[in-house]
XYZ file of C-alpha atoms in Angstrom:
722
model
C 199.318 85.413 139.085
C 196.391 84.267 141.085
C 196.807 81.340 143.385
C 193.155 80.184 142.758
C 193.070 76.986 140.739
C 191.459 77.099 137.242
C 189.136 74.273 138.136
C 187.576 76.310 140.950
C 186.360 79.054 138.574
C 184.632 76.880 135.954
C 181.392 75.926 137.767
C 180.461 79.542 138.485
C 181.029 80.580 134.864
C 178.959 77.696 133.598
C 176.121 78.603 135.916
C 176.181 82.187 134.638
C 176.226 81.027 131.036
C 173.274 78.746 131.635
C 171.385 81.606 133.289
C 172.119 83.906 130.387
C 171.010 81.239 127.940
C 167.721 80.725 129.807
C 167.110 84.472 129.880
C 167.828 84.873 126.187
C 165.641 81.890 125.347
C 162.798 83.289 127.476
C 163.064 86.666 125.764
C 163.052 85.048 122.353
C 160.062 82.910 123.322
C 158.172 85.970 124.597
C 159.021 87.970 121.484
C 157.988 85.120 119.239
C 154.696 84.734 121.057
C 154.022 88.431 120.794
C 154.796 88.420 117.091
C 152.454 85.467 116.587
C 149.708 87.320 118.480
C 150.157 90.507 116.474
C 150.680 89.020 113.031
C 148.587 85.881 113.072
C 146.050 85.922 115.906
C 145.047 89.610 115.463
C 146.792 90.276 112.184
C 143.722 91.370 110.194
C 142.546 93.736 112.913
C 145.867 95.516 113.248
C 146.335 95.607 109.495
C 143.084 97.511 109.204
C 144.104 99.904 111.952
C 147.467 100.479 110.309
C 145.773 101.170 106.991
C 143.372 103.607 108.676
C 146.257 105.449 110.259
C 147.814 106.030 106.845
C 144.769 106.663 104.641
C 142.432 109.609 105.069
C 139.116 110.062 103.252
C 137.714 113.316 101.884
C 134.006 113.210 101.008
C 132.450 115.327 98.251
C 128.659 115.339 98.798
C 126.567 114.527 95.743
C 124.278 117.215 94.372
C 120.694 116.154 95.038
C 118.498 115.942 91.969
C 115.686 118.406 91.366
C 111.963 117.708 91.524
C 110.347 119.175 88.417
C 106.804 119.822 87.311
C 105.535 118.331 84.046
C 106.972 121.227 81.989
C 110.358 121.272 83.763
C 109.631 124.016 86.273
C 111.694 123.264 89.425
C 109.556 122.585 92.479
C 112.625 121.651 94.538
C 116.249 122.271 93.603
C 119.508 123.406 95.219
C 121.244 126.694 95.836
C 124.638 127.579 97.274
C 124.566 129.211 100.690
C 127.110 130.000 103.375
C 126.551 127.302 105.975
C 128.010 127.590 109.485
C 128.404 124.192 111.167
C 129.717 122.902 114.481
C 131.602 119.692 115.196
C 129.989 118.246 118.302
C 132.922 115.860 118.698
C 135.380 118.772 118.939
C 133.113 120.758 121.265
C 132.742 117.850 123.697
C 136.547 117.649 124.063
C 136.592 121.122 125.615
C 136.409 121.612 129.389
C 133.105 123.514 129.164
C 131.709 121.308 126.357
C 132.182 124.206 123.950
C 129.795 126.603 125.686
C 132.180 129.559 125.361
C 132.742 128.883 121.664
C 129.010 128.631 120.995
C 128.400 131.866 122.909
C 130.954 133.685 120.734
C 129.392 132.103 117.646
C 125.915 133.272 118.656
C 127.252 136.812 119.023
C 128.755 136.779 115.526
C 125.621 135.300 113.933
C 123.238 137.599 115.814
C 121.419 134.630 117.344
C 120.385 133.814 120.883
C 122.862 131.589 122.729
C 120.067 129.150 123.626
C 119.043 128.795 119.982
C 122.607 127.888 119.039
C 123.189 125.438 121.901
C 119.823 123.780 121.291
C 120.840 122.970 117.731
C 123.858 120.911 118.778
C 122.150 118.833 121.461
C 121.174 115.311 120.450
C 117.552 114.290 120.045
C 116.069 111.659 122.318
C 112.681 110.888 123.821
C 113.109 113.576 126.471
C 114.631 116.312 124.310
C 112.192 118.537 122.417
C 112.923 120.129 119.063
C 115.104 121.813 118.043
C 117.781 119.172 118.431
C 120.069 117.141 116.184
C 118.612 113.811 115.058
C 121.475 112.954 112.714
C 124.805 111.313 113.433
C 126.685 113.022 116.310
C 129.942 112.608 114.383
C 129.088 114.798 111.428
C 129.091 118.625 111.350
C 125.831 120.062 112.663
C 124.507 123.066 110.686
C 123.804 126.102 112.865
C 122.570 128.356 110.067
C 122.467 128.313 106.283
C 121.893 132.059 106.060
C 125.307 133.363 107.136
C 126.530 136.551 105.494
C 129.913 136.843 103.836
C 131.077 139.114 106.664
C 130.036 136.585 109.327
C 131.788 133.754 107.495
C 134.980 135.817 107.215
C 134.947 136.610 110.936
C 134.722 132.928 111.791
C 137.460 131.879 109.390
C 139.857 134.722 110.197
C 139.521 134.109 113.957
C 139.806 130.334 113.758
C 141.521 130.206 117.157
C 138.360 131.647 118.744
C 136.096 129.171 116.940
C 137.639 125.675 117.191
C 135.271 123.056 115.779
C 133.329 125.683 113.787
C 133.324 125.838 109.985
C 131.850 128.333 107.540
C 131.684 126.967 104.009
C 129.659 127.523 100.840
C 127.381 124.485 100.567
C 124.605 123.371 98.250
C 121.358 123.269 100.239
C 117.817 122.281 99.313
C 115.453 124.957 98.074
C 111.699 124.692 97.618
C 111.039 127.249 94.924
C 107.234 127.764 95.158
C 106.889 128.831 91.489
C 104.058 131.307 91.154
C 103.569 130.880 94.927
C 102.639 127.212 94.547
C 104.093 125.657 97.714
C 103.196 122.028 96.909
C 104.467 121.439 100.457
C 102.865 118.166 101.523
C 103.508 116.578 98.121
C 107.201 117.498 98.061
C 108.019 116.643 101.680
C 111.308 117.624 103.320
C 114.799 116.408 104.269
C 116.588 115.779 107.542
C 120.006 114.296 108.470
C 120.649 110.586 108.267
C 120.794 108.808 111.622
C 123.359 106.291 112.887
C 120.681 103.590 112.775
C 120.005 104.297 109.096
C 123.729 104.304 108.306
C 124.140 100.892 109.939
C 121.048 99.432 108.290
C 122.253 100.495 104.826
C 125.856 99.299 105.228
C 125.422 96.111 103.197
C 123.072 97.557 100.577
C 123.892 98.985 97.155
C 122.984 102.454 98.429
C 124.895 103.042 101.691
C 124.666 106.326 103.573
C 127.437 108.723 104.484
C 127.284 110.723 107.692
C 126.834 113.913 105.693
C 123.744 112.662 103.838
C 120.311 114.231 104.029
C 117.350 111.870 103.718
C 113.805 112.412 102.489
C 111.350 112.180 105.370
C 108.007 112.654 103.647
C 106.429 113.276 100.259
C 108.322 112.791 97.011
C 111.604 113.455 98.807
C 111.058 110.193 100.664
C 109.490 108.091 97.907
C 112.257 108.873 95.404
C 115.063 109.449 97.917
C 117.420 106.889 96.394
C 117.061 108.328 92.881
C 117.376 111.939 94.040
C 120.274 111.414 96.464
C 122.961 110.344 94.001
C 126.292 109.035 95.253
C 128.862 111.032 97.197
C 132.446 111.104 95.955
C 135.271 109.805 98.145
C 138.961 110.656 97.638
C 141.465 108.640 99.690
C 144.881 110.154 100.479
C 147.976 108.372 101.797
C 149.449 110.259 104.750
C 152.441 109.740 107.015
C 152.297 109.514 110.791
C 152.400 113.306 110.989
C 149.334 113.645 108.773
C 151.239 114.906 105.719
C 149.883 113.802 102.336
C 152.367 111.550 100.551
C 150.122 110.403 97.703
C 146.596 109.722 96.461
C 145.373 106.161 96.926
C 142.185 106.239 94.851
C 139.158 108.401 94.128
C 135.489 107.674 93.458
C 133.947 110.739 91.781
C 130.619 112.080 93.040
C 127.550 111.183 90.988
C 124.802 113.783 90.976
C 121.321 112.577 91.811
C 118.714 112.108 89.103
C 115.862 114.520 88.532
C 112.293 113.408 89.220
C 109.811 114.781 86.699
C 106.285 114.870 88.079
C 102.870 115.140 86.467
C 102.205 118.225 88.610
C 101.619 121.407 86.629
C 102.888 124.291 88.767
C 100.317 126.668 87.270
C 97.377 124.392 88.021
C 98.869 123.634 91.437
C 98.900 127.349 92.218
C 95.277 127.704 91.083
C 94.232 124.694 93.183
C 95.965 126.021 96.312
C 94.544 129.495 95.810
C 90.963 128.399 95.129
C 90.949 125.939 98.026
C 92.069 128.704 100.350
C 89.472 131.095 98.905
C 86.754 128.454 99.318
C 87.644 128.041 102.988
C 87.748 131.795 103.585
C 84.355 132.207 101.923
C 82.895 129.335 103.974
C 83.994 131.070 107.176
C 81.888 134.073 106.155
C 78.741 131.929 105.944
C 76.397 131.387 108.882
C 75.563 127.853 109.996
C 71.938 127.679 111.135
C 72.524 124.328 112.843
C 75.199 125.582 115.253
C 74.355 129.288 115.449
C 77.818 130.399 114.315
C 79.821 130.752 111.124
C 81.372 127.685 109.543
C 84.861 126.948 110.876
C 86.231 125.540 107.589
C 89.309 124.361 109.489
C 90.861 122.076 106.850
C 90.474 121.054 103.249
C 91.959 119.344 100.227
C 91.619 119.296 96.469
C 92.890 116.729 93.953
C 93.176 117.170 90.180
C 93.773 113.963 88.201
C 94.124 113.122 84.531
C 90.987 111.067 83.979
C 92.581 108.624 81.530
C 95.812 107.911 83.415
C 95.318 108.718 87.100
C 98.295 111.091 87.037
C 98.150 113.861 89.618
C 98.049 117.302 87.996
C 97.593 119.154 91.296
C 97.175 118.219 94.937
C 96.591 120.829 97.616
C 96.076 120.483 101.349
C 95.109 123.237 103.764
C 96.416 124.330 106.267
C 99.656 124.650 104.333
C 103.251 125.431 105.276
C 106.577 126.479 103.779
C 108.826 123.388 103.370
C 111.886 125.677 103.469
C 111.370 125.775 107.253
C 113.190 122.417 107.399
C 116.228 123.561 105.429
C 119.302 123.967 107.622
C 117.539 122.558 110.683
C 114.081 123.574 111.856
C 113.648 126.068 114.671
C 111.744 125.222 117.839
C 109.106 127.819 117.012
C 108.514 126.436 113.523
C 108.469 122.821 114.742
C 105.857 123.627 117.362
C 103.735 125.396 114.777
C 103.920 122.517 112.305
C 103.070 119.826 114.869
C 100.570 121.577 117.128
C 96.841 121.089 117.427
C 96.410 124.860 117.418
C 97.794 124.997 113.871
C 95.679 121.937 112.939
C 98.692 119.861 111.911
C 99.732 121.397 108.570
C 102.235 118.574 107.926
C 99.293 116.283 107.147
C 98.571 115.799 103.475
C 94.799 115.744 103.755
C 94.426 114.609 100.157
C 95.787 111.182 101.132
C 95.673 111.294 104.958
C 92.443 113.179 105.642
C 89.582 110.769 106.375
C 85.939 111.809 106.517
C 82.470 110.533 105.765
C 81.900 111.181 102.031
C 78.220 112.046 102.089
C 76.362 111.817 98.797
C 79.385 111.630 96.481
C 79.485 108.050 97.802
C 76.122 107.247 96.161
C 77.701 105.920 92.967
C 78.742 102.933 95.113
C 75.307 101.920 96.496
C 73.771 102.662 93.085
C 76.114 100.085 91.558
C 75.469 97.677 94.445
C 71.698 97.979 94.002
C 71.821 97.261 90.269
C 74.195 94.323 90.815
C 71.729 93.033 93.433
C 68.948 93.011 90.831
C 67.306 96.429 91.156
C 66.725 97.966 87.663
C 68.494 101.283 87.097
C 65.414 102.666 85.351
C 62.946 101.140 87.828
C 60.747 103.420 89.925
C 61.554 103.939 93.605
C 59.705 106.086 96.127
C 61.542 109.209 97.352
C 59.541 110.414 100.371
C 60.728 113.163 102.687
C 61.622 110.616 105.395
C 62.039 106.902 106.040
C 61.192 105.188 109.337
C 62.703 102.080 110.900
C 61.044 101.069 114.157
C 60.774 104.247 116.146
C 63.625 106.021 114.337
C 63.077 108.436 111.457
C 65.716 109.111 108.792
C 65.028 112.297 106.861
C 65.788 113.230 103.302
C 68.111 116.221 102.836
C 66.121 119.331 103.771
C 63.129 116.965 104.272
C 62.210 117.178 100.600
C 60.310 114.459 98.716
C 60.451 113.809 94.947
C 57.770 111.186 94.363
C 58.581 108.037 92.416
C 61.957 108.286 90.635
C 64.660 106.176 88.952
C 68.104 105.501 90.384
C 69.501 107.981 87.870
C 67.142 110.645 89.171
C 68.051 109.657 92.743
C 71.639 110.564 91.894
C 70.530 113.732 90.147
C 68.492 115.125 93.039
C 70.542 113.216 95.669
C 67.530 111.498 97.223
C 68.586 109.840 100.496
C 65.371 107.936 101.148
C 65.705 105.831 97.989
C 68.998 104.490 99.294
C 67.642 104.099 102.836
C 64.985 101.708 101.565
C 67.349 99.726 99.328
C 69.935 99.322 102.078
C 67.288 98.314 104.613
C 65.921 95.632 102.286
C 69.400 94.200 101.681
C 70.144 94.257 105.417
C 66.995 92.210 106.026
C 67.878 89.738 103.240
C 71.295 89.232 104.819
C 69.651 88.246 108.105
C 69.447 91.557 109.933
C 70.733 91.327 113.497
C 71.331 87.594 112.977
C 73.252 87.483 109.693
C 73.143 84.413 107.496
C 76.317 82.421 106.978
C 76.159 83.107 103.232
C 75.118 86.753 103.577
C 76.156 88.693 100.463
C 76.571 92.080 102.187
C 76.581 93.461 98.654
C 76.496 97.142 99.638
C 79.735 96.662 101.581
C 81.356 94.226 99.163
C 80.795 96.655 96.300
C 82.598 99.430 98.184
C 85.663 97.236 98.500
C 85.419 96.388 94.786
C 85.571 100.137 94.138
C 88.869 100.187 96.058
C 87.615 101.676 99.310
C 88.921 100.485 102.658
C 92.478 100.177 101.312
C 95.258 102.371 99.957
C 95.124 103.526 96.351
C 98.878 102.899 96.113
C 99.792 106.470 95.196
C 103.554 107.088 95.175
C 103.452 109.201 98.335
C 104.201 107.798 101.810
C 101.807 107.377 104.727
C 98.574 107.090 102.764
C 95.658 105.967 104.954
C 93.050 103.359 104.077
C 89.732 104.893 105.038
C 87.060 102.549 106.351
C 84.303 100.305 105.055
C 82.235 99.579 108.215
C 81.006 96.088 107.356
C 80.104 93.338 109.850
C 83.709 92.169 110.222
C 84.865 95.695 111.032
C 82.005 96.107 113.530
C 83.058 92.957 115.390
C 86.755 93.907 115.496
C 85.995 97.464 116.553
C 83.690 96.261 119.325
C 86.287 93.864 120.696
C 88.889 96.631 120.767
C 86.627 99.186 122.482
C 84.207 97.129 124.587
C 85.969 97.673 127.909
C 86.134 101.435 127.432
C 82.461 101.627 126.420
C 81.349 99.544 129.376
C 83.348 101.748 131.744
C 81.973 105.001 130.292
C 78.398 103.970 129.503
C 75.338 104.881 131.555
C 71.800 103.813 130.745
C 70.277 107.132 131.844
C 73.335 109.367 131.291
C 74.168 111.935 128.631
C 73.815 111.201 124.925
C 77.443 110.089 124.680
C 77.096 107.925 127.813
C 73.925 106.295 126.487
C 75.612 105.518 123.164
C 78.576 104.005 125.052
C 76.130 101.912 127.117
C 74.428 100.572 123.978
C 77.773 99.881 122.289
C 78.943 97.989 125.375
C 75.962 95.647 125.139
C 75.669 95.152 121.382
C 78.197 97.314 119.568
C 79.210 94.333 117.454
C 75.786 94.038 115.850
C 75.073 95.549 112.447
C 71.874 97.473 113.106
C 69.441 98.556 110.432
C 70.354 102.166 111.165
C 74.007 101.405 110.500
C 73.242 100.122 107.012
C 70.865 102.970 106.295
C 73.427 105.616 107.236
C 76.148 103.792 105.325
C 74.082 103.843 102.118
C 74.431 107.627 101.847
C 78.084 107.822 102.908
C 77.440 108.593 106.558
C 77.922 106.772 109.855
C 81.274 105.056 110.309
C 82.226 105.269 106.641
C 85.534 107.028 105.978
C 87.186 107.895 102.675
C 90.053 110.084 101.489
C 89.923 112.641 98.652
C 92.392 110.610 96.572
C 90.164 107.524 96.871
C 87.096 109.385 95.629
C 89.065 111.118 92.872
C 90.321 107.709 91.706
C 86.755 106.366 91.587
C 85.355 109.310 89.625
C 88.323 109.246 87.224
C 87.525 105.590 86.565
C 83.904 106.462 85.779
C 85.178 109.189 83.437
C 87.532 106.914 81.480
C 85.180 103.987 80.987
C 85.727 101.962 84.151
C 89.503 101.481 84.453
C 90.874 102.095 87.950
C 94.383 103.537 87.909
C 96.911 103.715 90.690
C 97.349 107.483 91.041
C 100.907 108.677 90.481
C 102.815 111.914 90.947
C 106.156 110.759 89.539
C 106.250 110.759 85.746
C 109.897 110.012 84.964
C 113.355 109.739 86.505
C 115.960 111.518 84.368
C 119.726 111.417 84.945
C 121.505 114.675 85.731
C 122.852 114.895 82.165
C 119.482 114.057 80.616
C 120.805 110.972 78.834
C 119.007 108.277 80.817
C 115.227 108.478 81.096
C 113.088 106.014 83.010
C 109.418 106.775 82.514
C 106.958 105.865 85.267
C 104.040 104.395 83.382
C 100.486 104.553 84.762
C 99.374 101.256 86.278
C 95.871 99.870 86.443
C 94.542 98.110 89.514
C 91.299 96.760 88.090
C 87.892 97.626 86.721
C 84.864 99.136 88.387
C 82.301 96.437 89.309
C 79.726 97.566 86.757
C 78.645 96.668 83.247
C 79.168 99.003 80.295
C 75.478 99.842 80.213
C 75.404 100.693 83.925
C 78.552 102.791 83.506
C 76.853 104.721 80.705
C 73.732 105.175 82.852
C 75.701 106.528 85.827
C 77.770 108.753 83.542
C 74.553 110.230 82.119
C 73.076 110.745 85.578
C 76.194 112.585 86.756
C 75.966 114.852 83.706
C 72.363 115.555 84.691
C 73.593 116.536 88.171
C 75.711 119.262 86.533
C 73.025 120.448 84.100
C 69.772 120.211 86.055
C 70.473 118.556 89.407
C 72.042 119.650 92.704
C 75.148 121.134 91.022
C 73.372 122.882 88.146
C 73.295 126.271 89.865
C 77.096 126.188 90.003
C 77.527 125.364 86.302
C 75.137 127.855 84.730
C 76.662 129.165 81.515
C 79.192 126.340 81.313
C 79.954 125.290 77.673
C 78.412 121.843 78.150
C 78.278 121.165 74.411
C 82.065 121.576 74.091
C 83.275 120.322 77.475
C 80.670 118.003 79.042
C 80.755 118.412 82.816
C 79.772 115.690 85.298
C 79.341 116.249 89.021
C 78.112 114.929 92.343
C 77.562 116.985 95.454
C 77.994 115.748 99.007
C 77.249 117.104 102.467
C 78.357 114.786 105.277
C 77.131 115.159 108.830
C 79.608 114.460 111.640
C 78.577 114.227 115.297
C 79.895 117.166 117.312
C 81.056 119.038 114.204
C 79.673 121.095 111.368
C 78.974 119.434 108.031
C 81.752 118.411 105.644
C 81.563 119.760 102.095
C 82.356 117.424 99.173
C 82.273 118.143 95.437
C 83.290 115.476 92.890
C 83.486 116.330 89.188
C 84.983 115.172 85.925
C 85.327 115.973 82.247
C 86.789 113.841 79.496
C 90.264 115.080 80.462
C 90.289 115.789 84.198
C 88.772 114.768 87.507
C 88.591 117.233 90.408
C 87.470 116.456 93.965
C 87.389 119.087 96.703
C 86.466 118.709 100.354
C 86.260 121.209 103.215
C 85.993 120.083 106.831
C 83.234 121.964 108.681
C 82.620 123.946 105.502
C 78.920 123.468 104.755
C 77.266 121.949 101.703
C 79.064 120.485 98.730
C 77.698 122.757 96.048
C 77.586 125.748 98.375
C 81.133 125.746 99.746
C 83.244 123.782 97.238
C 81.249 124.027 94.009
C 82.100 127.526 92.746
C 85.797 127.140 93.453
C 86.067 123.798 91.697
C 84.519 125.521 88.681
C 87.185 128.252 88.838
C 89.908 125.606 88.643
C 88.295 124.216 85.497
C 87.915 127.708 84.064
C 91.632 128.383 84.521
C 92.627 125.053 82.991
C 90.302 125.295 79.987
C 90.375 129.073 79.532
C 86.648 129.605 80.162
C 85.653 133.255 80.586
C 82.805 134.787 82.554
C 80.673 134.672 79.408
C 81.123 130.899 79.175
C 83.262 131.157 76.048
C 86.577 129.333 75.773
C 89.751 131.282 75.007
C 92.550 128.786 74.440
C 95.144 131.553 74.631
C 94.286 131.903 78.323
C 93.918 128.173 78.995
C 96.564 126.824 81.362
C 96.211 123.163 80.443
C 93.387 122.412 77.983
C 94.853 118.948 77.408
C 97.116 116.847 79.654
C 100.868 117.372 79.230
C 102.358 114.411 77.364
C 105.964 115.325 76.565
C 108.783 115.409 79.094
C 110.886 118.543 79.688
C 114.257 118.869 77.994
C 117.341 118.426 80.192
C 120.676 119.257 78.562
C 123.947 117.344 78.861
C 125.249 120.225 80.998
C 122.332 119.807 83.418
C 120.392 122.802 82.125
C 116.613 122.503 82.185
C 114.393 124.146 79.611
C 111.723 125.451 81.978
C 109.106 128.160 81.330
C 108.288 130.814 83.890
C 105.205 130.586 86.075
C 103.245 133.765 86.680
C 101.219 134.497 89.786
C 97.564 133.607 90.007
C 94.980 135.062 89.560
C 97.059 137.502 87.468
C 97.273 136.516 83.808
C 100.441 134.870 82.528
C 102.427 135.725 79.450
C 101.927 133.188 76.706
C 105.016 130.987 76.327
C 106.150 128.723 73.496
C 104.979 125.759 75.567
C 101.551 127.376 75.906
C 101.406 127.753 72.123
C 102.190 124.059 71.729
C 99.383 123.218 74.178
C 97.046 125.444 72.151
C 98.016 123.684 68.931
C 97.429 120.267 70.511
C 94.025 121.308 71.845
C 92.803 122.721 68.521
C 94.415 120.159 66.242
C 96.484 122.943 64.648
C 100.066 122.233 63.635
C 102.573 125.009 62.925
């Protein structure tokens, strides 16, 4: 036994016990604090992370709806292609940022290595196309034209192609039925960006990283309806990634179809005849410049006169919208956005601005009558009109004696309008305008809807310009410094003009009003604006908001939402004045400036109305304008640097009418050959299985086979019922 007393051991044991108790208590306190932090302080955050670690999402992209013409012919639909894509996230994890993988991929696909690597780089202000402007976390398509053999090589050698996938995928297709591109009207798609995903998070139509978004045209306007809703299946997985069950699934909902008022056959005719008009203009010699006309751009619009629906809309230069599918190449992007190609992405029907020339004269005619000048009064039409030391000539310096306003429209007499505008300018105070100046010539233009958008259901429409006193003042304030810097009193013509504008560019001169009265000077309009005006004259004065969309139909055809025509007002003219102007425009087609283009036209059956226009632009050749209408349709064509209205545009506008109405060379109508003798009223049939009852579209100018739909159109036009 030990000789150490029991009492000598007790204090040391107690000290150890106390130490152990303190340690245990400290550990418990630390553990409790940590548990509080994890479960209470940051409980929600870690709960979400835990859920994410055990639930994986699989996305099934929605099938985008088709864009159909009025008879159901697809203008844009989808087709299945083998798409090869690269995961930029996976590539960036590699030591060489995936360069070796992309080089092997380029070899398999038969592409240049640079073309492949360019496609996976991210777009920014310093990176030119091609580049990826979508989310960097979604697969980036390299090509949508892979062959089966190429796809098999990639999938069978997966170890050589980490981050690369080759899958059959539904991609957009722009069908060009009968070679009708309809490019600028349809628009195109591109990947959704991170910014768009974030902005749409709290909306009822959020984006997924795999989504494609409409960037222009109908694809943009009706993007939400066309896009549908992607399906998401959520799987429960363990910590090794093995599926242990299905949490929930939201099935994909296919996008709706957008039925348009476009008729693919008429669209093809419009595109063809516009192109032919421009080619023919380039063969003609311009005496003013000593060279052939350039005819560098043009547009044509076909509207239903009673509704404002767009039957055809063509813009030239044109392009193939399929260039955007699967990612646009650098070569194609440069071509579509370069000055050399004259910017084919522009829809010149709604974005092309130019002085309207004499087709504008229906506006000052209305203004003059509303100001108190009788329509049937007599007005001198000399060969020229002088203001101070400046002489303003009539077209081709021709005089017509004393004529009415109706005859002034018929023969397109400029000097009649010069005098009327000058008188009104003086009544308004001239260079020192009165406080209550009526400015009726300018006010009337705005009442016609000029100087603002028509509201057509296409993005990026421009407003044109009504150069009234307010605009003059604002324009002068914005440009005064530049004019004063450039101007020279005894310099070149441009320098002298800049010098004058510096001193008094805010003043409305008599010459400004005179030029404005015949659609010249600073006046700018778009083809859709003028088509809307002439359609309103045709239908009795009602101004419609032009529309391309006619209905939105669900993928199974069960839900139909029609897009009804909307009116925006009435023309600022009485019924009697409307009848007078209508009669004068018919005279233009039968005995006036357009008569030589409508010889042999069946005027007794299909009354034609027209107005020619030739606008002069400083530094350029003249712009051709031709505005026409019948009871059913309104057609306006314009050609930049193309020559006169009746000379360059006239015969080709007639050919569009001939195709629509079935008018032969002998002037007789054959309804069996008529493409659209009356506007299409019914909607195409879409089956519950998604099938679309669509007729075929033949090439133009080759004749088409008569279809059942054509027979129905014939019956409607003749009043016959089977």
